[in-house]
Short mmCIF file of C-alpha atoms and ligand atoms in Angstrom, two decimals:
data_model
loop_
_atom_site.label_atom_id
_atom_site.label_comp_id
_atom_site.label_asym_id
_atom_site.label_seq_id
_atom_site.Cartn_x
_atom_site.Cartn_y
_atom_site.Cartn_z
CA UNK A 226 -5.70 22.51 -16.00
CA UNK A 227 -9.36 21.86 -15.45
CA UNK A 228 -11.51 19.38 -17.24
CA UNK A 229 -15.18 20.07 -17.50
CA UNK A 230 -16.83 16.70 -17.34
CA UNK A 231 -19.77 15.81 -19.54
CA UNK A 232 -21.81 16.06 -16.37
CA UNK A 233 -20.86 19.60 -15.60
CA UNK A 234 -18.40 18.70 -12.90
CA UNK A 235 -15.10 20.50 -13.09
CA UNK A 236 -12.10 18.84 -11.58
CA UNK A 237 -8.76 20.40 -10.98
CA UNK A 238 -5.98 18.06 -11.94
CA UNK A 239 -3.13 17.81 -9.49
CA UNK A 240 -0.19 19.81 -10.78
CA UNK A 241 2.47 17.85 -8.99
CA UNK A 242 2.00 14.59 -7.25
CA UNK A 243 5.26 14.02 -5.46
CA UNK A 244 6.86 17.44 -5.40
CA UNK A 245 6.93 17.98 -1.66
CA UNK A 246 8.15 14.48 -1.00
CA UNK A 247 11.04 14.80 -3.40
CA UNK A 248 12.02 18.06 -1.76
CA UNK A 249 11.97 16.43 1.67
CA UNK A 250 14.17 13.59 0.45
CA UNK A 251 16.71 16.10 -0.85
CA UNK A 252 16.84 17.99 2.43
CA UNK A 253 17.17 14.91 4.56
CA UNK A 254 19.88 13.46 2.36
CA UNK A 255 21.98 16.40 3.44
CA UNK A 256 21.23 15.59 7.04
CA UNK A 257 22.54 12.07 6.54
CA UNK A 258 25.97 13.33 5.75
CA UNK A 259 25.90 15.76 8.63
CA UNK A 260 25.14 13.25 11.33
CA UNK A 261 26.62 10.11 9.73
CA UNK A 262 23.42 8.14 10.04
CA UNK A 263 23.20 4.81 8.34
CA UNK A 264 20.06 4.84 6.26
CA UNK A 265 18.81 1.94 4.20
CA UNK A 266 16.42 3.99 2.16
CA UNK A 267 18.78 6.82 1.46
CA UNK A 268 17.02 9.26 3.75
CA UNK A 269 18.04 10.00 7.30
CA UNK A 270 14.55 10.75 8.48
CA UNK A 271 12.78 7.77 7.11
CA UNK A 272 9.34 8.81 5.98
CA UNK A 273 6.69 8.15 8.57
CA UNK A 274 3.70 7.22 6.40
CA UNK A 275 3.02 4.42 3.97
CA UNK A 276 2.53 6.72 1.00
CA UNK A 277 5.59 8.85 1.63
CA UNK A 278 7.76 5.80 2.26
CA UNK A 279 6.62 4.15 -0.96
CA UNK A 280 7.07 7.43 -2.85
CA UNK A 281 10.69 7.61 -1.67
CA UNK A 282 11.17 4.41 -3.68
CA UNK A 283 9.23 5.74 -6.66
CA UNK A 284 6.07 3.76 -5.91
CA UNK A 285 2.60 4.44 -4.65
CA UNK A 286 0.86 2.89 -1.66
CA UNK A 287 -2.88 2.94 -2.09
CA UNK A 288 -6.09 1.71 -0.57
CA UNK A 289 -9.56 0.80 -1.72
CA UNK A 290 -11.96 3.55 -0.69
CA UNK A 291 -15.72 3.51 -0.25
CA UNK A 292 -17.45 6.82 -0.95
CA UNK A 293 -19.95 6.36 1.86
CA UNK A 294 -17.20 6.37 4.50
CA UNK A 295 -15.46 9.55 3.36
CA UNK A 296 -17.61 11.58 5.74
CA UNK A 297 -16.21 9.71 8.74
CA UNK A 298 -13.45 11.89 10.17
CA UNK A 299 -11.08 9.11 11.22
CA UNK A 300 -11.53 7.30 7.92
CA UNK A 301 -10.73 10.38 5.85
CA UNK A 302 -7.92 11.46 8.14
CA UNK A 303 -6.23 8.06 8.00
CA UNK A 304 -6.66 7.95 4.23
CA UNK A 305 -5.18 11.40 3.80
CA UNK A 306 -2.30 10.85 6.21
CA UNK A 307 -1.15 7.44 5.05
CA UNK A 308 -2.02 6.76 1.42
CA UNK A 309 -1.11 8.33 -1.91
CA UNK A 310 -3.36 6.31 -4.18
CA UNK A 311 -6.95 5.13 -4.15
CA UNK A 312 -9.12 2.56 -5.88
CA UNK A 313 -12.88 2.99 -5.65
CA UNK A 314 -13.99 -0.25 -3.99
CA UNK A 315 -17.32 -0.56 -5.80
CA UNK A 316 -18.22 2.83 -7.26
CA UNK A 317 -16.76 2.35 -10.75
CA UNK A 318 -18.15 -1.12 -11.31
CA UNK A 319 -20.68 -1.66 -14.09
CA UNK A 320 -23.68 -1.95 -11.76
CA UNK A 321 -22.73 1.33 -10.09
CA UNK A 322 -22.14 3.45 -13.18
CA UNK A 323 -24.47 1.95 -15.79
CA UNK A 324 -27.31 0.20 -14.01
CA UNK A 325 -29.57 0.96 -16.99
CA UNK A 326 -28.31 0.83 -20.52
CA UNK A 327 -26.59 4.03 -21.59
CA UNK A 328 -27.57 5.97 -18.46
CA UNK A 329 -24.42 6.74 -16.58
CA UNK A 330 -24.21 7.68 -12.91
CA UNK A 331 -20.84 8.86 -11.72
CA UNK A 332 -21.70 10.69 -8.51
CA UNK A 333 -20.22 8.22 -5.99
CA UNK A 334 -17.12 7.58 -8.08
CA UNK A 335 -16.69 11.31 -8.67
CA UNK A 336 -16.70 11.86 -4.93
CA UNK A 337 -13.71 9.55 -4.52
CA UNK A 338 -11.93 10.95 -7.57
CA UNK A 339 -12.45 14.51 -6.35
CA UNK A 340 -11.17 13.66 -2.89
CA UNK A 341 -8.12 11.88 -4.26
CA UNK A 342 -7.29 14.73 -6.63
CA UNK A 343 -7.55 17.32 -3.90
CA UNK A 344 -4.85 15.36 -2.05
CA UNK A 345 -2.68 14.64 -5.09
CA UNK A 346 -3.32 10.90 -4.93
CA UNK A 347 -3.12 8.52 -7.88
CA UNK A 348 -6.35 6.82 -8.89
CA UNK A 349 -6.78 3.26 -10.12
CA UNK A 350 -9.95 2.65 -12.10
CA UNK A 351 -11.72 -0.58 -11.13
CA UNK A 352 -13.15 -2.18 -13.24
CA UNK A 353 -14.61 -2.13 -16.76
CA UNK A 354 -15.32 -5.70 -17.89
CA UNK A 355 -16.11 -8.24 -15.17
CA UNK A 356 -18.65 -11.02 -14.82
CA UNK A 357 -19.62 -9.87 -11.32
CA UNK A 358 -21.51 -6.77 -10.15
CA UNK A 359 -22.86 -6.74 -13.67
CA UNK A 360 -26.47 -5.60 -14.23
CA UNK A 361 -28.81 -8.26 -15.56
CA UNK A 362 -29.62 -6.24 -18.68
CA UNK A 363 -26.07 -6.89 -19.88
CA UNK A 364 -26.37 -10.65 -19.51
CA UNK A 365 -29.54 -10.75 -21.53
CA UNK A 366 -28.13 -9.12 -24.69
CA UNK A 367 -27.33 -11.04 -27.86
CA UNK A 368 -23.74 -11.13 -29.10
CA UNK A 369 -23.90 -8.14 -31.42
CA UNK A 370 -25.62 -6.00 -28.86
CA UNK A 371 -23.34 -7.15 -26.08
CA UNK A 372 -20.23 -6.16 -28.02
CA UNK A 373 -21.57 -2.70 -28.67
CA UNK A 374 -22.74 -2.33 -25.04
CA UNK A 375 -19.28 -3.36 -23.81
CA UNK A 376 -17.50 -0.94 -26.13
CA UNK A 377 -19.90 1.83 -25.17
CA UNK A 378 -19.44 1.15 -21.47
CA UNK A 379 -15.65 1.24 -21.72
CA UNK A 380 -15.70 4.35 -23.87
CA UNK A 381 -18.16 6.36 -21.79
CA UNK A 382 -16.61 5.54 -18.43
CA UNK A 383 -13.03 6.08 -19.54
CA UNK A 384 -13.86 9.31 -21.33
CA UNK A 385 -15.56 10.65 -18.23
CA UNK A 386 -12.28 10.24 -16.36
CA UNK A 387 -9.97 10.86 -19.30
CA UNK A 388 -6.52 11.95 -18.17
CA UNK A 389 -7.35 11.39 -14.54
CA UNK A 390 -6.81 7.68 -14.00
CA UNK A 391 -3.35 6.23 -13.51
CA UNK A 392 -4.33 2.68 -14.43
CA UNK A 393 -7.57 0.95 -15.34
CA UNK A 394 -8.42 -2.66 -14.60
CA UNK A 395 -9.84 -3.11 -18.08
CA UNK A 396 -10.73 -6.74 -17.42
CA UNK A 397 -11.09 -8.48 -14.09
CA UNK A 398 -11.11 -12.16 -13.14
CA UNK A 399 -11.55 -13.60 -16.62
CA UNK A 400 -9.82 -16.92 -15.94
CA UNK A 401 -10.98 -20.01 -14.09
CA UNK A 402 -9.44 -21.27 -10.90
CA UNK A 403 -7.90 -24.70 -10.86
CA UNK A 404 -5.71 -26.46 -13.33
CA UNK A 405 -7.55 -25.90 -16.60
CA UNK A 406 -6.11 -22.52 -17.48
CA UNK A 407 -9.39 -21.88 -19.26
CA UNK A 408 -11.37 -18.69 -19.44
CA UNK A 409 -14.13 -18.30 -16.91
CA UNK A 410 -17.69 -18.46 -18.15
CA UNK A 411 -19.24 -14.99 -18.37
CA UNK A 412 -21.67 -13.24 -20.71
CA UNK A 413 -18.67 -11.77 -22.52
CA UNK A 414 -16.77 -15.04 -22.81
CA UNK A 415 -19.79 -17.16 -23.62
CA UNK A 416 -21.22 -14.90 -26.31
CA UNK A 417 -18.16 -13.18 -27.77
CA UNK A 418 -15.43 -15.77 -27.23
CA UNK A 419 -11.77 -15.09 -26.33
CA UNK A 420 -11.66 -12.12 -28.69
CA UNK A 421 -13.73 -9.90 -26.37
CA UNK A 422 -10.63 -9.36 -24.26
CA UNK A 423 -8.52 -7.70 -26.92
CA UNK A 424 -11.57 -5.83 -28.16
CA UNK A 425 -11.89 -4.41 -24.64
CA UNK A 426 -8.21 -3.40 -24.44
CA UNK A 427 -8.20 -1.79 -27.89
CA UNK A 428 -11.36 0.15 -27.07
CA UNK A 429 -9.84 1.24 -23.77
CA UNK A 430 -6.67 2.52 -25.43
CA UNK A 431 -8.71 4.62 -27.83
CA UNK A 432 -10.86 6.05 -25.02
CA UNK A 433 -7.98 7.28 -22.83
CA UNK A 434 -4.51 6.82 -24.33
CA UNK A 435 -2.83 8.11 -21.15
CA UNK A 436 -4.20 5.50 -18.78
CA UNK A 437 -2.24 2.32 -18.16
CA UNK A 438 -4.36 -0.66 -19.12
CA UNK A 439 -4.26 -3.63 -16.76
CA UNK A 440 -5.53 -7.16 -16.59
CA UNK A 441 -6.42 -7.93 -12.94
CA UNK A 442 -7.04 -11.27 -11.20
CA UNK A 443 -6.67 -13.31 -7.99
CA UNK A 444 -4.88 -16.62 -7.44
CA UNK A 445 -2.28 -15.59 -9.98
CA UNK A 446 0.20 -14.65 -7.23
CA UNK A 447 2.47 -17.65 -7.74
CA UNK A 448 3.36 -19.70 -10.77
CA UNK A 449 0.33 -21.94 -11.32
CA UNK A 450 -2.05 -23.02 -14.10
CA UNK A 451 -4.16 -19.88 -13.79
CA UNK A 452 -1.23 -17.46 -13.77
CA UNK A 453 0.33 -19.42 -16.64
CA UNK A 454 -2.83 -18.82 -18.67
CA UNK A 455 -2.75 -15.09 -17.89
CA UNK A 456 0.95 -15.04 -18.70
CA UNK A 457 0.29 -16.66 -22.08
CA UNK A 458 -2.41 -14.12 -22.86
CA UNK A 459 -0.19 -11.15 -21.95
CA UNK A 460 2.68 -12.60 -23.97
CA UNK A 461 0.37 -13.03 -26.94
CA UNK A 462 -0.96 -9.47 -26.57
CA UNK A 463 2.56 -8.07 -26.47
CA UNK A 464 3.58 -10.13 -29.50
CA UNK A 465 0.59 -8.98 -31.53
CA UNK A 466 0.56 -5.36 -30.40
CA UNK A 467 -2.68 -5.56 -28.46
CA UNK A 468 -2.41 -2.70 -25.97
CA UNK A 469 -1.72 -3.89 -22.41
CA UNK A 470 0.49 -2.10 -19.89
CA UNK A 471 0.12 -3.91 -16.61
CA UNK A 472 -0.99 -6.96 -14.71
CA UNK A 473 -2.75 -6.50 -11.40
CA UNK A 474 -2.29 -9.25 -8.84
CA UNK A 475 -5.08 -8.88 -6.33
CA UNK A 476 -3.29 -10.49 -3.39
CA UNK A 477 -6.15 -11.75 -1.19
CA UNK A 478 -4.29 -14.06 1.16
CA UNK A 479 -5.39 -16.39 3.96
CA UNK A 480 -4.30 -19.71 5.44
CA UNK A 481 -5.72 -21.65 2.48
CA UNK A 482 -4.10 -19.27 0.06
CA UNK A 483 -0.91 -17.92 1.64
CA UNK A 484 1.69 -15.76 -0.06
CA UNK A 485 3.39 -18.28 -2.37
CA UNK A 486 7.10 -18.96 -2.10
CA UNK A 487 7.62 -17.98 -5.73
CA UNK A 488 5.70 -14.72 -5.42
CA UNK A 489 8.58 -12.42 -6.37
CA UNK A 490 9.66 -14.73 -9.17
CA UNK A 491 6.12 -14.65 -10.55
CA UNK A 492 5.97 -10.85 -10.41
CA UNK A 493 9.29 -10.75 -12.20
CA UNK A 494 8.26 -13.08 -15.00
CA UNK A 495 5.28 -10.88 -15.81
CA UNK A 496 7.47 -7.78 -15.65
CA UNK A 497 9.89 -9.46 -18.02
CA UNK A 498 7.12 -9.57 -20.62
CA UNK A 499 7.33 -5.78 -20.74
CA UNK A 500 4.36 -4.87 -18.54
CA UNK A 501 4.19 -3.21 -15.13
CA UNK A 502 2.90 -5.24 -12.23
CA UNK A 503 0.87 -3.90 -9.35
CA UNK A 504 -0.46 -5.44 -6.16
CA UNK A 505 -4.04 -4.28 -6.45
CA UNK A 506 -6.21 -5.62 -3.62
CA UNK A 507 -3.87 -6.75 -0.88
CA UNK A 508 -5.32 -8.13 2.32
CA UNK A 509 -4.08 -10.93 4.57
CA UNK A 510 -6.37 -12.80 6.97
CA UNK A 511 -4.92 -13.19 10.45
CA UNK A 512 -3.27 -11.15 13.13
CA UNK A 513 -0.02 -10.42 14.90
CA UNK A 514 3.37 -11.51 13.70
CA UNK A 515 2.17 -14.04 11.12
CA UNK A 516 0.03 -11.44 9.40
CA UNK A 517 2.80 -8.85 9.63
CA UNK A 518 5.30 -11.27 8.11
CA UNK A 519 3.04 -11.98 5.12
CA UNK A 520 2.63 -8.28 4.50
CA UNK A 521 6.41 -7.75 4.67
CA UNK A 522 6.96 -10.55 2.18
CA UNK A 523 4.56 -8.97 -0.29
CA UNK A 524 6.04 -5.49 0.07
CA UNK A 525 9.60 -6.76 -0.19
CA UNK A 526 8.74 -8.72 -3.33
CA UNK A 527 7.25 -5.65 -4.98
CA UNK A 528 10.25 -3.53 -4.00
CA UNK A 529 12.57 -6.13 -5.50
CA UNK A 530 10.87 -5.93 -8.90
CA UNK A 531 11.59 -2.64 -10.59
CA UNK A 532 8.42 -2.79 -12.69
CA UNK A 533 6.25 -3.31 -9.62
CA UNK A 534 4.97 0.25 -9.54
CA UNK A 535 2.76 0.19 -6.48
CA UNK A 536 0.66 -1.62 -3.94
CA UNK A 537 -2.93 -1.16 -2.88
CA UNK A 538 -4.53 -2.64 0.23
CA UNK A 539 -8.20 -3.53 -0.06
CA UNK A 540 -9.45 -1.12 2.57
CA UNK A 541 -8.22 1.03 5.43
CA UNK A 542 -9.78 -0.38 8.58
CA UNK A 543 -10.72 -3.95 9.49
CA UNK A 544 -14.21 -2.80 10.39
CA UNK A 545 -15.06 -1.96 6.77
CA UNK A 546 -13.14 -4.77 5.09
CA UNK A 547 -15.14 -6.94 2.68
CA UNK A 548 -13.83 -9.75 4.89
CA UNK A 549 -13.90 -7.98 8.22
CA UNK A 550 -14.08 -11.27 10.16
CA UNK A 551 -10.57 -12.00 8.86
CA UNK A 552 -9.18 -8.71 10.25
CA UNK A 553 -7.02 -8.55 7.11
CA UNK A 554 -5.99 -4.88 6.98
CA UNK A 555 -3.35 -2.57 8.47
CA UNK A 556 -5.57 -0.57 10.84
CA UNK A 557 -7.92 -2.14 13.36
CA UNK A 558 -11.52 -1.12 13.84
CA UNK A 559 -10.45 1.93 15.87
CA UNK A 560 -7.89 3.02 13.27
CA UNK A 561 -5.03 1.93 15.52
CA UNK A 562 -2.00 0.76 13.62
CA UNK A 563 -1.51 -2.99 13.73
CA UNK A 564 1.74 -4.94 13.68
CA UNK A 565 1.05 -5.42 9.98
CA UNK A 566 1.16 -1.65 9.54
CA UNK A 567 4.56 -1.38 11.17
CA UNK A 568 5.85 -4.29 9.12
CA UNK A 569 4.74 -2.64 5.88
CA UNK A 570 6.10 0.75 6.86
CA UNK A 571 9.43 -0.78 7.87
CA UNK A 572 9.65 -2.82 4.68
CA UNK A 573 9.02 0.35 2.70
CA UNK A 574 11.99 1.93 4.48
CA UNK A 575 9.82 4.18 6.61
CA UNK A 576 9.80 4.66 10.31
CA UNK A 577 6.99 5.28 12.68
CA UNK A 578 9.21 7.45 14.87
CA UNK A 579 9.38 9.94 12.06
CA UNK A 580 11.47 12.60 13.75
CA UNK A 581 9.04 13.62 16.45
CA UNK A 582 8.82 12.58 20.04
CA UNK A 583 5.24 11.57 19.36
CA UNK A 584 6.79 8.48 17.85
CA UNK A 585 4.05 5.97 17.40
CA UNK A 586 0.90 8.00 17.26
CA UNK A 587 -0.87 7.34 14.03
CA UNK A 588 -0.07 10.52 12.27
CA UNK A 589 -2.36 12.63 14.38
CA UNK A 590 -5.16 11.12 12.41
CA UNK A 591 -7.26 9.24 14.84
CA UNK A 592 -7.22 7.30 18.03
CA UNK A 593 -3.54 7.91 18.60
CA UNK A 594 -3.19 4.39 19.90
CA UNK A 595 0.33 3.09 20.07
CA UNK A 596 1.16 -0.07 18.22
CA UNK A 597 3.69 -2.76 18.67
CA UNK A 598 3.52 -5.20 21.52
CA UNK A 599 -0.20 -5.46 21.85
CA UNK A 600 -1.09 -6.58 18.39
CA UNK A 601 2.09 -8.38 17.47
CA UNK A 602 1.83 -10.86 20.27
CA UNK A 603 5.50 -10.15 20.86
CA UNK A 604 6.71 -9.01 24.22
CA UNK A 605 6.78 -5.33 24.87
CA UNK A 606 9.99 -4.57 26.67
CA UNK A 607 8.43 -1.46 28.11
CA UNK A 608 10.01 -0.22 31.23
CA UNK A 609 13.44 -1.77 31.48
CA UNK A 610 15.93 1.02 31.76
CA UNK A 611 19.02 2.10 33.53
CA UNK A 612 20.00 5.33 35.14
CA UNK A 613 23.06 7.37 34.39
CA UNK A 614 26.05 5.11 34.81
CA UNK A 615 29.75 5.24 34.13
CA UNK A 616 31.82 7.70 32.19
CA UNK A 617 32.02 10.58 34.64
CA UNK A 618 29.59 12.36 36.84
CA UNK A 619 26.94 14.49 35.25
CA UNK A 620 26.29 17.94 36.66
CA UNK A 621 24.15 17.84 39.78
CA UNK A 622 20.46 17.42 39.09
CA UNK A 623 20.97 16.19 35.56
CA UNK A 624 19.96 12.69 34.59
CA UNK A 625 18.08 10.67 32.07
CA UNK A 626 16.56 7.27 31.74
CA UNK A 627 16.02 5.24 28.60
CA UNK A 628 13.31 2.67 27.96
CA UNK A 629 13.28 -0.10 25.40
CA UNK A 630 10.15 -1.02 23.47
CA UNK A 631 9.84 -3.73 20.83
CA UNK A 632 7.75 -2.21 18.05
CA UNK A 633 7.48 -5.24 15.80
CA UNK A 634 9.27 -8.42 14.89
CA UNK A 635 9.43 -10.55 11.80
CA UNK A 636 11.45 -13.50 10.60
CA UNK A 637 15.04 -12.35 10.68
CA UNK A 638 14.58 -8.95 12.25
CA UNK A 639 12.83 -6.58 14.54
CA UNK A 640 12.29 -2.88 15.24
CA UNK A 641 12.91 -1.11 18.53
CA UNK A 642 11.89 2.25 19.86
CA UNK A 643 13.89 3.81 22.68
CA UNK A 644 12.43 6.67 24.64
CA UNK A 645 14.79 8.99 26.47
CA UNK A 646 13.35 10.85 29.44
CA UNK A 647 14.86 13.77 31.31
CA UNK A 648 14.35 12.31 34.77
CA UNK A 649 16.55 14.85 36.51
CA UNK A 650 15.76 18.25 37.95
CA UNK A 651 17.60 20.37 35.41
CA UNK A 652 17.32 20.88 31.65
CA UNK A 653 19.39 18.57 29.45
CA UNK A 654 21.43 19.79 26.50
CA UNK A 655 22.34 16.34 25.28
CA UNK A 656 22.23 12.64 26.10
CA UNK A 657 24.00 9.41 25.30
CA UNK A 658 22.55 5.94 25.60
CA UNK A 659 24.45 2.66 25.66
CA UNK A 660 23.49 -0.98 25.58
CA UNK A 661 24.84 -4.39 24.68
CA UNK A 662 23.54 -5.67 21.35
CA UNK A 663 22.63 -9.38 21.53
CA UNK A 664 25.38 -11.28 19.79
CA UNK A 665 24.97 -11.86 16.07
CA UNK A 666 22.32 -9.14 15.80
CA UNK A 667 23.36 -6.06 13.88
CA UNK A 668 21.71 -2.68 13.64
CA UNK A 669 20.68 -2.10 10.04
CA UNK A 670 19.23 1.37 10.40
CA UNK A 671 19.00 3.82 13.28
CA UNK A 672 17.20 7.13 13.21
CA UNK A 673 16.74 10.23 15.39
CA UNK A 674 20.10 9.61 17.08
CA UNK A 675 23.74 9.11 16.17
CA UNK A 676 25.06 5.59 16.47
CA UNK A 677 28.51 4.73 17.83
CA UNK A 678 30.36 2.20 19.93
CA UNK A 679 32.10 2.42 23.25
CA UNK A 680 33.83 -0.38 25.15
CA UNK A 681 32.23 -2.98 22.90
CA UNK A 682 28.77 -1.62 23.55
CA UNK A 683 26.47 0.14 21.12
CA UNK A 684 25.84 3.80 21.80
CA UNK A 685 23.43 6.34 20.45
CA UNK A 686 23.65 10.01 21.29
CA UNK A 687 21.21 12.75 20.49
CA UNK A 688 20.91 14.14 16.99
CA UNK A 689 21.36 17.88 16.48
CA UNK A 690 17.67 18.49 16.94
CA UNK A 691 16.64 16.37 19.93
CA UNK A 692 19.32 16.85 22.58
CA UNK A 693 17.58 19.56 24.53
CA UNK A 694 15.07 18.16 26.95
CA UNK A 695 13.22 20.12 29.60
CA UNK A 696 12.66 18.45 32.95
CA UNK A 697 10.20 15.60 32.45
CA UNK A 698 10.36 15.84 28.66
CA UNK A 699 11.18 12.87 26.47
CA UNK A 700 12.15 12.03 22.94
CA UNK A 701 12.48 8.81 21.01
CA UNK A 702 14.84 7.19 18.60
CA UNK A 703 14.51 3.90 16.80
CA UNK A 704 16.44 1.21 15.10
CA UNK A 705 15.96 -1.91 13.01
CA UNK A 706 17.97 -5.03 13.73
CA UNK A 707 18.91 -7.80 11.34
CA UNK A 708 18.79 -11.06 13.24
CA UNK A 709 16.75 -12.43 16.06
CA UNK A 710 15.04 -13.37 18.18
CA UNK A 711 14.35 -9.96 19.70
CA UNK A 712 15.10 -9.57 23.39
CA UNK A 713 12.03 -9.26 25.58
CA UNK A 714 13.76 -6.48 27.48
CA UNK A 715 17.03 -4.65 27.22
CA UNK A 716 18.85 -2.49 29.71
CA UNK A 717 19.73 0.81 28.11
CA UNK A 718 21.88 3.16 30.14
CA UNK A 719 21.43 6.86 29.70
CA UNK A 720 23.81 9.64 30.52
CA UNK A 721 23.34 13.36 30.17
CA UNK A 722 25.87 15.26 28.14
C1 LIG B 43 -15.48 -6.53 -3.42
C2 LIG B 43 -15.81 -5.34 -2.53
O1 LIG B 43 -14.78 -5.17 -1.61
C3 LIG B 43 -17.12 -5.60 -1.81
O2 LIG B 43 -17.52 -4.44 -1.11
C4 LIG B 43 -18.20 -6.01 -2.78
O3 LIG B 43 -19.35 -6.36 -2.08
C5 LIG B 43 -17.75 -7.17 -3.65
O4 LIG B 43 -16.53 -6.83 -4.30
N1 LIG B 43 -12.03 -8.89 -6.32
C6 LIG B 43 -12.28 -7.66 -6.86
C7 LIG B 43 -12.98 -6.62 -6.07
O5 LIG B 43 -11.81 -7.38 -7.96
O6 LIG B 43 -13.76 -5.78 -6.86
C8 LIG B 43 -13.83 -7.24 -5.00
O7 LIG B 43 -14.36 -6.19 -4.20
C9 LIG B 43 -13.04 -8.23 -4.19
C10 LIG B 43 -12.53 -9.34 -5.04
#
């Protein structure tokens, strides 16, 4: 199906968004039974990207995208490898699309929409009615004119993308901070009064009935005066049949505004009003474990709320973040995955090891830098390993060594990667590793190997597909532990089969 836009631009709509991922899940579910893996997410090979991991749970994982960076190879490659939804960071705002009254410019936004569609990504539209990034001609209109300019803006922009936008932020940041619960002053509020909001939502529904219509704001992450005011508005809209489908919680967190303790509860209370909730602009100032933990908390809260349909981070790389000094994103300035990345992926049920010996490279997309120890501030166990010990003598020349590496740690858990190296002089057709789990720490999920026990120790032997190792070759497996603290090193014995 192709829509010819009013501007002569044809776009091919994605036929299937998650087809290949669903197929993969079905195949790997079979593999679970075959090798008796314990899998939290229901797939043996946990997905190895943010988007695929979220999709396995029926959600999207998106990012804000700036059109002017799409030409940068690492930017586009990381976007395409990791994310399955986009939000144009600035390109759909009023000043970008209608700088002069009734003259619409969609070129930059179209670039993002076209890119996203070619990759089967969902698109969030951001944003239609907002006091900021608003051209001065709008502010100078009288009430009658302003209402018709607002309706025209919503109608023209939404029609241009009709059928192509998953959810629109119809209104953005319309409430004041602090305890008043009042509406924020804006040309719309000041000249049209509270009623402009439902006018905007009704106009939006008429313009594109298939798009979900969201109210989006910041500092509404916990239960507070501002979120109470938004809650009351949504409740009123639902009661009176004013069309609203979702609430977007921006999720800009820092030390002054950390993830609130009642975050999940707050998401749930909105969902209980009969709207979806989405985390729309997530970023967390900081670094290392603290940052990673905040990200995990947000992801886990969304996953725990069935109507939380997806999460979007506000940018790909720290270097292009709107708050780049806060290093708030999942990839550093060189597109290396940060501890926060691993925490999000793990929370989503994914795994960086992803079934290849490449293990922690970032999806072949960019620098290929490994993550874990360096950015978490946690100790990287690295080289501790043991040779072949116990349980019989392997054939001459055969041997393996196993090395422990702490990938990431968070409150109450951590993730380990074990690399198994054929350190002998003959090919290996199988291997078994063994180690002593720290007491009280249980393995929640192990992948790319088959878990067992022997003499009170934990064992993991090769899966069907990674037992054969040429001389000098290596493979990896991984596991997640419930409990802590993580050991700084761990002796893992390895024996050839
Ligand atoms: C920000 C963009 O990231 C910046 O590039 C721009 O200069 C200002 O706007 N809340 C929102 C987003 O809804 O649109 C804002 O985006 C960040 C705060």
